[in-house]
Structures are given as structure tokens and as C-alpha cells.
Coordinates of C-alpha atoms in Angstrom, one line a residue:
T21 CA -22.1 101.7 5.7
G22 CA -21.7 103.2 9.2
E23 CA -23.2 100.1 10.8
T24 CA -20.7 97.8 9.0
S25 CA -17.8 100.0 10.1
Q26 CA -18.9 100.0 13.7
R27 CA -19.4 96.2 13.6
V28 CA -15.9 95.5 12.1
F29 CA -14.2 98.0 14.4
A30 CA -15.9 96.6 17.4
Q31 CA -14.8 93.1 16.4
A32 CA -11.3 94.4 16.0
A33 CA -11.3 96.1 19.4
S34 CA -12.5 93.0 21.2
T35 CA -9.8 91.0 19.4
V36 CA -7.1 93.4 20.5
D37 CA -8.1 92.8 24.2
E38 CA -7.9 89.0 23.7
L39 CA -4.6 89.1 21.8
A40 CA -3.1 91.6 24.4
A41 CA -3.6 89.0 27.1
K42 CA -1.7 86.4 25.1
S43 CA 1.1 88.6 23.7
T44 CA 4.4 89.0 25.5
S45 CA 5.3 92.4 24.1
G46 CA 4.0 95.3 22.1
N47 CA 5.6 94.0 18.9
A48 CA 4.1 90.6 19.5
L49 CA 0.7 92.1 19.8
L50 CA 1.1 94.0 16.5
D51 CA 2.3 90.8 14.8
N52 CA -0.7 88.9 16.1
M53 CA -3.1 91.7 15.0
E54 CA -1.7 91.8 11.5
T55 CA -2.0 88.1 11.2
Y56 CA -5.6 88.2 12.4
I57 CA -6.6 91.1 10.2
S58 CA -5.1 89.4 7.1
E59 CA -7.1 86.3 7.8
Q60 CA -10.3 88.4 8.3
E61 CA -9.6 90.4 5.1
R62 CA -9.2 87.3 3.0
S63 CA -12.5 85.7 4.1
A64 CA -14.6 88.9 4.4
T65 CA -17.0 90.4 1.9
D66 CA -15.8 93.3 -0.3
E67 CA -17.3 95.9 1.9
D68 CA -15.9 94.4 5.1
S69 CA -12.6 93.7 3.3
E70 CA -12.0 97.4 2.7
I71 CA -12.6 98.2 6.4
W72 CA -10.2 95.5 7.5
A73 CA -7.6 96.9 5.0
T74 CA -8.1 100.3 6.7
I75 CA -7.6 98.7 10.1
Y76 CA -4.4 97.0 8.8
D77 CA -3.1 100.3 7.7
L78 CA -3.7 101.8 11.2
V79 CA -1.8 98.9 12.8
D80 CA 1.0 99.4 10.3
E81 CA 1.2 103.1 11.2
E82 CA 1.3 102.2 14.9
R83 CA 4.2 99.8 14.2
A84 CA 6.0 102.5 12.3
S85 CA 5.5 105.0 15.1
A86 CA 6.9 102.5 17.6
T87 CA 10.2 102.1 15.7
I88 CA 11.8 105.0 17.5
F89 CA 15.2 104.7 15.8
K90 CA 13.8 105.0 12.3
D91 CA 12.5 108.5 13.2
P92 CA 14.7 111.1 11.3
E93 CA 14.4 113.6 14.2
V94 CA 15.8 111.0 16.7
L95 CA 18.6 110.1 14.3
L96 CA 19.5 113.7 13.7
W97 CA 19.6 114.2 17.5
M98 CA 21.9 111.2 17.8
Q99 CA 24.1 112.6 15.1
A100 CA 24.3 115.9 16.8
L101 CA 25.4 114.2 20.0
Q102 CA 28.2 112.3 18.1
D103 CA 29.4 115.6 16.4
Y104 CA 29.4 117.3 19.8
L105 CA 31.5 114.7 21.4
L106 CA 34.0 114.7 18.6
E107 CA 34.3 118.5 18.6
T108 CA 34.4 119.2 22.3
N109 CA 36.0 116.2 24.0
A110 CA 39.6 115.3 23.0
A111 CA 39.2 111.9 24.7
V112 CA 36.8 110.7 22.0
G113 CA 38.6 109.4 18.9
K114 CA 35.7 108.0 17.0
T115 CA 31.9 107.4 17.2
S116 CA 29.8 104.7 15.5
A117 CA 26.0 104.3 15.4
V118 CA 23.1 103.4 13.2
T119 CA 23.2 107.0 12.0
D120 CA 26.4 106.2 10.1
I121 CA 24.8 103.2 8.4
V122 CA 21.8 105.2 7.4
K123 CA 23.9 108.1 6.0
T124 CA 26.3 105.8 4.1
V125 CA 23.6 103.7 2.5
H126 CA 21.6 106.9 1.6
R127 CA 24.6 108.3 -0.2
E128 CA 25.1 105.1 -2.1
L129 CA 21.5 105.0 -3.2
R130 CA 21.9 108.5 -4.5
E131 CA 24.8 107.8 -6.8
G132 CA 27.5 108.3 -4.2
K133 CA 27.1 112.1 -4.0
D134 CA 28.8 113.6 -0.9
S135 CA 25.8 115.9 -0.5
E136 CA 23.6 112.9 0.1
Y137 CA 25.7 111.7 3.1
R138 CA 22.9 112.7 5.5
I139 CA 19.9 111.5 7.4
P140 CA 16.8 111.2 5.1
N141 CA 13.8 113.4 5.7
S142 CA 11.2 110.6 6.3
S143 CA 10.9 107.4 8.2
G144 CA 10.2 105.6 5.0
E145 CA 13.5 106.6 3.5
V146 CA 15.3 105.6 6.7
A147 CA 13.6 102.2 6.5
E148 CA 14.7 101.9 2.9
T149 CA 18.3 102.4 3.7
L150 CA 18.2 99.9 6.6
I151 CA 16.5 97.3 4.3
T152 CA 19.1 97.8 1.7
F153 CA 21.9 97.3 4.3
Q154 CA 20.2 94.1 5.5
N155 CA 20.3 92.8 1.9
G156 CA 24.1 93.0 2.0
H157 CA 26.6 90.3 3.1
R158 CA 26.9 91.6 6.6
A159 CA 23.3 92.1 7.5
H160 CA 23.6 91.2 11.2
D161 CA 26.1 94.0 11.8
L162 CA 23.0 96.3 12.0
W163 CA 22.0 94.6 15.3
H164 CA 25.3 95.8 16.9
F165 CA 23.8 99.3 16.8
V166 CA 20.1 98.9 17.1
T167 CA 17.7 96.2 18.4
P168 CA 15.5 94.4 15.8
D169 CA 12.4 96.2 17.2
Y170 CA 14.2 99.6 16.9
Q171 CA 13.4 100.5 20.5
R172 CA 17.0 100.7 21.7
A173 CA 20.1 101.9 19.9
T174 CA 23.8 102.1 20.7
I175 CA 26.5 104.7 20.1
W176 CA 29.9 103.2 20.2
L177 CA 32.6 105.6 21.6
Q178 CA 36.2 104.7 20.9
L179 CA 38.3 106.6 23.5
R180 CA 41.9 107.5 23.0
S181 CA 42.8 105.9 26.3
G182 CA 41.3 103.7 29.0
D183 CA 41.9 106.4 31.7
N184 CA 39.0 106.6 34.1
L185 CA 39.3 110.4 34.1
D186 CA 38.7 110.4 30.4
M187 CA 35.7 108.3 30.8
A188 CA 34.3 110.6 33.5
S189 CA 34.9 113.6 31.2
V190 CA 32.9 111.9 28.4
I191 CA 30.0 111.2 30.7
N192 CA 30.0 114.8 31.8
S193 CA 30.0 115.9 28.1
V194 CA 27.0 113.7 27.3
D195 CA 25.1 114.9 30.3
T196 CA 25.8 118.5 29.3
F197 CA 24.6 117.9 25.8
V198 CA 21.4 116.1 26.9
S199 CA 20.6 118.9 29.4
A200 CA 21.0 121.6 26.7
N201 CA 19.5 119.6 23.9
P202 CA 16.6 117.3 25.1
P203 CA 15.9 114.4 22.8
P204 CA 12.8 114.7 20.6
L205 CA 11.2 111.7 22.3
D206 CA 11.3 110.5 25.9
L207 CA 14.6 108.8 25.7
K208 CA 17.0 107.8 28.5
H209 CA 20.6 106.8 28.1
E210 CA 22.7 104.2 30.0
W211 CA 26.4 103.4 29.9
F212 CA 28.2 100.1 29.3
G213 CA 31.6 99.0 28.3
L214 CA 34.9 97.9 30.0
T215 CA 36.1 101.5 30.5
H216 CA 32.9 102.5 32.2
I217 CA 32.9 99.4 34.3
N218 CA 36.5 100.2 35.4
M219 CA 35.4 103.7 36.3
V220 CA 32.5 102.5 38.4
W221 CA 34.6 99.9 40.1
Q222 CA 37.4 102.4 40.7
N223 CA 34.9 104.9 42.3
K224 CA 33.5 102.2 44.5
M225 CA 36.9 101.0 45.5
V226 CA 38.1 104.5 46.3
N227 CA 35.0 105.3 48.3
G228 CA 35.2 102.0 50.1
M229 CA 38.9 102.4 51.0
R230 CA 38.2 106.0 52.1
D231 CA 35.5 104.8 54.5
A232 CA 37.7 101.9 55.6
L233 CA 40.6 104.2 56.3
A234 CA 38.4 106.6 58.3
G235 CA 36.9 103.6 60.2
S236 CA 40.3 102.1 60.9
F237 CA 41.7 105.4 62.1
L238 CA 38.8 105.7 64.5
V239 CA 39.2 102.2 65.8
V240 CA 43.0 102.6 66.3
F241 CA 42.3 105.8 68.2
L242 CA 39.8 104.1 70.5
C243 CA 42.2 101.2 71.1
M244 CA 45.0 103.7 72.0
T245 CA 42.6 105.5 74.3
V246 CA 41.7 102.3 76.1
L247 CA 45.3 101.1 76.2
F248 CA 46.6 104.3 77.8
R249 CA 43.3 105.1 79.6
S250 CA 43.5 108.7 78.3
P251 CA 42.2 110.4 75.1
L252 CA 45.2 112.7 75.2
W253 CA 47.7 109.9 75.3
G254 CA 45.7 108.1 72.6
F255 CA 45.7 111.2 70.4
L256 CA 49.4 111.8 70.8
S257 CA 50.1 108.1 69.8
M258 CA 48.2 108.7 66.6
V259 CA 50.3 111.7 65.5
P260 CA 53.4 109.8 64.0
L261 CA 51.3 107.5 61.9
T262 CA 49.1 110.4 60.7
V263 CA 52.1 112.4 59.7
S264 CA 53.6 109.4 57.9
I265 CA 50.5 108.5 55.9
V266 CA 49.8 112.1 54.9
L267 CA 53.5 112.5 53.9
I268 CA 53.7 109.3 51.9
Y269 CA 50.3 109.7 50.1
G270 CA 51.1 113.3 49.4
I271 CA 54.3 112.3 47.7
I272 CA 52.3 109.7 45.7
G273 CA 50.0 112.4 44.5
L274 CA 52.9 114.8 43.6
I275 CA 54.7 112.2 41.5
G276 CA 51.5 111.3 39.7
K277 CA 51.2 107.8 40.9
D278 CA 47.7 106.3 40.2
Y279 CA 45.6 105.5 43.3
D280 CA 45.3 101.9 42.3
M281 CA 44.2 98.8 44.3
P282 CA 47.5 98.2 46.2
V283 CA 47.8 101.8 47.2
A284 CA 44.2 101.9 48.4
V285 CA 44.4 98.7 50.4
L286 CA 47.7 99.6 52.0
S287 CA 46.2 102.9 53.3
S288 CA 44.3 100.9 55.9
L289 CA 47.0 98.3 56.5
A290 CA 49.5 101.0 57.1
L291 CA 47.7 102.2 60.2
G292 CA 48.3 99.0 62.1
L293 CA 51.9 98.9 61.1
A294 CA 52.8 102.5 61.7
V295 CA 51.2 102.8 65.2
D296 CA 53.3 100.0 66.7
F297 CA 56.4 102.2 67.1
A298 CA 54.4 104.9 68.9
I299 CA 52.9 102.2 71.3
H300 CA 56.4 100.9 72.1
F301 CA 57.7 104.5 72.8
M302 CA 54.7 105.7 74.8
V303 CA 54.5 102.5 77.0
R304 CA 58.2 102.7 77.9
V305 CA 57.9 106.4 78.7
R306 CA 54.9 105.7 81.0
Q307 CA 56.7 102.7 82.7
R308 CA 59.8 104.8 83.3
Y309 CA 57.8 107.7 84.7
A310 CA 56.2 105.3 87.2
V311 CA 59.7 104.5 88.5
G312 CA 61.4 107.8 88.4
G313 CA 58.6 110.3 88.6
S314 CA 59.9 112.7 85.9
L315 CA 58.5 112.8 82.4
M316 CA 61.6 114.3 80.9
E317 CA 63.9 111.8 82.5
A318 CA 61.5 109.0 81.2
I319 CA 61.9 110.5 77.7
T320 CA 65.7 110.6 78.0
Y321 CA 65.7 107.0 79.2
T322 CA 63.5 105.9 76.3
F323 CA 66.0 107.2 73.9
G324 CA 68.4 104.5 75.1
E325 CA 67.6 100.9 74.5
P326 CA 63.9 101.4 73.6
A327 CA 64.8 103.8 70.8
I328 CA 67.5 101.4 69.5
A329 CA 64.9 98.6 69.5
I330 CA 62.4 100.8 67.6
T331 CA 65.1 101.7 65.0
R332 CA 66.2 98.1 64.5
N333 CA 62.6 96.9 64.2
A334 CA 61.8 99.5 61.6
L335 CA 65.0 98.7 59.6
I336 CA 64.5 94.9 59.7
I337 CA 60.9 95.0 58.6
S338 CA 61.4 97.7 56.0
I339 CA 64.4 95.9 54.4
G340 CA 62.3 92.7 54.5
F341 CA 59.8 94.2 52.1
L342 CA 62.3 95.7 49.7
P343 CA 62.9 92.4 47.8
L344 CA 59.4 93.0 46.4
L345 CA 61.0 95.7 44.2
A346 CA 62.6 92.9 42.1
A347 CA 59.2 91.3 41.4
P348 CA 58.1 91.4 37.8
L349 CA 54.6 92.6 38.7
V350 CA 54.1 96.4 39.4
P351 CA 51.6 95.8 42.3
Y352 CA 54.3 93.9 44.2
N353 CA 56.7 96.8 43.6
T354 CA 54.2 99.2 44.9
V355 CA 53.6 97.1 48.1
G356 CA 57.3 96.8 48.7
I357 CA 58.2 100.5 48.4
L358 CA 55.0 101.7 50.2
I359 CA 55.3 99.5 53.2
A360 CA 59.0 100.2 53.6
S361 CA 58.5 103.9 53.3
I362 CA 55.6 104.0 55.8
L363 CA 57.5 102.0 58.4
M364 CA 60.6 104.1 58.1
F365 CA 58.8 107.4 58.2
S366 CA 56.6 106.4 61.1
A367 CA 59.7 105.3 63.1
I368 CA 61.4 108.6 62.4
A369 CA 58.2 110.5 63.2
T370 CA 57.9 108.6 66.5
L371 CA 61.4 109.4 67.6
L372 CA 61.3 113.1 66.5
I373 CA 57.8 114.2 66.9
L374 CA 56.6 112.3 70.0
P375 CA 59.3 113.7 72.4
A376 CA 58.5 117.2 71.3
L377 CA 54.7 116.7 71.9
L378 CA 55.4 115.1 75.2
K379 CA 57.4 118.2 76.2
V380 CA 54.6 120.6 74.9
F381 CA 51.9 118.8 76.8
E382 CA 54.0 117.8 79.8
G383 CA 51.7 119.5 82.4
L384 CA 48.6 117.8 81.2
L385 CA 50.3 114.4 80.7
V386 CA 51.9 114.5 84.2
R387 CA 48.6 115.3 85.8
N388 CA 47.0 112.5 83.9
L389 CA 49.7 110.0 85.0
E390 CA 49.5 111.2 88.7
Q391 CA 45.7 110.8 88.5
E392 CA 46.2 107.2 87.3
Q393 CA 48.6 106.5 90.1
D394 CA 46.2 107.9 92.7
D395 CA 43.4 105.8 91.2
A396 CA 45.6 102.7 91.3
V397 CA 46.6 103.4 95.0
L398 CA 42.9 103.9 96.0
E399 CA 41.9 100.8 94.2
Q400 CA 44.7 98.8 96.0
E401 CA 43.7 100.2 99.4
T402 CA 40.0 99.5 98.7
S403 CA 40.7 95.9 97.7
G404 CA 43.0 95.5 100.8

């Protein structure tokens, strides 16, 4: 009767609230509900028992609807994604997912016909293939591709290489497919795996080293400005190291050398090494100018013993790093050749480019030096 149905459904509804408070997940709630309904069905009258059986069927339908990756539409969408990656992205060598298990078992259940190598039309048939697979000798292999509650699934992608650029292209391919072909349910995808981790780490490293290089460049410029008490002198002292770094890293890019950790770290370290020669050269020019009063004469003087000292210093330090080329580890080889090249190029740039810049900006530089001397005289008179 209607009153009996209302009473049983009301009892079931109140029980759901009680079990929900005790259950740790949706699946646990369904398990508890099925257990409770079975107990009620066994002890109930015939009329009540039929109603409890109906409620049990409703719970069972809810469980079936919650198993997302038994839904044929979802599996067909996953299969379409796998086919798309294999057809459009050369970096993908093979894909594996629960879809392959379902299709293989479905074919075997249909006498091995090739035409039956497909996703079944109903959730019940999908469940049948999965149960059959679990009855095999490697039942737990299923959980490599889908969780036991069928709420999460995995598509394994075997790439032809571990190159980060290949991984990035695969990610772009998946995003393109998902944008053009939204999943039938509200699904979201996440990435995992060693190649993806390497790509994320590489991006963070490159971005971090880029920011560190920009920050170090700014700090060195400020230090040079404070040292020479002039932004112009500070700017000129940065030119040799800038030219050296651009040249060396340009060559690295042209020869196809990977931007790996040693290369990234040395980009910041090279700033401190390469600016030393410019500091030596500029300081000696300024000191000689204070004695002779001529910038060109100061440059000529600096090309004597100071230039010899700069050259010897660059050679000694560069040669000191070259034994790293004999090391068995490639990162050590990279450090050796990179440091030696940066030091030699910055010394050459200092001796060739700085004198030309000093000549070009002679008027501004002389006025700056004369202003410094006037300020120093005024300070001395004031203190006296």
C-alpha cells in the first residue's frame, strides 16, 4: 500500500542520514546501505520485503552510475584520445589504458573475432569484461589502470624519448583534444611520471636561473655604480661581461647544447668572474687619469703592465679549469669549457671594447672625473 511504501522509504531516508555521518566515503555509504537493506529485507514481511528490494535496486543503480570508468561513453572518449595521440604526435610510441583491457576481453568473449575488439555498448557488458579479467591469473593488473571504485583511471603514454620538448608537445596535444572534444562527464586530467616531473623541474630551474641571472646582473651593475660613483662608468664596466655571456650562450644555442643544470648555474656565476677584468682595467685608467689628467694617456698607460696582468690572470684561471675536460662526467666537462671560455672572452672584450667605449664617451667621462676631483677638493677644504 501507499502508506507502507511511505513508511519504509521514510525509514530508509532516516537511515541514510545516520549512515552518512558514519561513512568515510560515498562508496562506504553505499556498502553500508546495502548491508542495512539486506538485513531489513530478510526480517521484513512479504509486503515490506518487496519495497526493500526496490530500494536495494535503487542503491545498486546509484553505485553503477558512480563507477565512471565503466561508462561506455567515457571509455569511448578515452579511446578517442589514445587514437588521437598516436595519430598526431610522433613522440608517442604506445598508449595503454583500461580501454585496451575491456576491448581485448570483449573480443575473447566473442570467439576472438576482430570485429568484436571494441568497447561494449552497455555498462553491464563493460562490467562483465572487467569481472572476467579479474578472474584471470593477473587480476591485480587492472588496478594499474583504474582505481577499485572506478572513479579514477590512468592512460599510460610510452614516449619515444625522455626529451622535455617531447613531453611538452604531448601535453599540448592532450589540451588541444580536450578543448575540441569535451569529455562526456565532468572529468579533469592530471599528469604524472618521471618525464613530466623532469619537465616541471626543468621549467622551474630555467625560470629560477633566468630570474637569478637578471637579479645578479642588476646587483653587479649597482655595485659598479657605487664603486665608480657614476652610472655611466658602471654601465661601461658591464659591457665586456655582457658581450661575453651573450656570445658564449649564443654559441651554446647554435651548436644545440642542452640548457642543463651546469649551464644554468654558471650563467649567474660567470657574472662575478667576467666583471673582474673590467674592474681592474677601469680602476687603473681612473688612477692614471688622476695623475696625468688625460684620458687617452691613461688608456695608453693601462695597456702596459695592467693589460699584461689582466691577460696573465685570464690565462692562468682559464687553463686552471681545463683539466675538468678530462673528467669522466659530462657536467664537469661543461663547467671546465664554459668557465674557461667566459674568462677568455671577457678578458679579450675588456681589452678591445672598453678602450673604444672610453674614446667614444671621452667627453662625458672626463667631465665626470673632473666633477669627482672638484668634489674631493671641496670635501678636503671643508674638512680642513
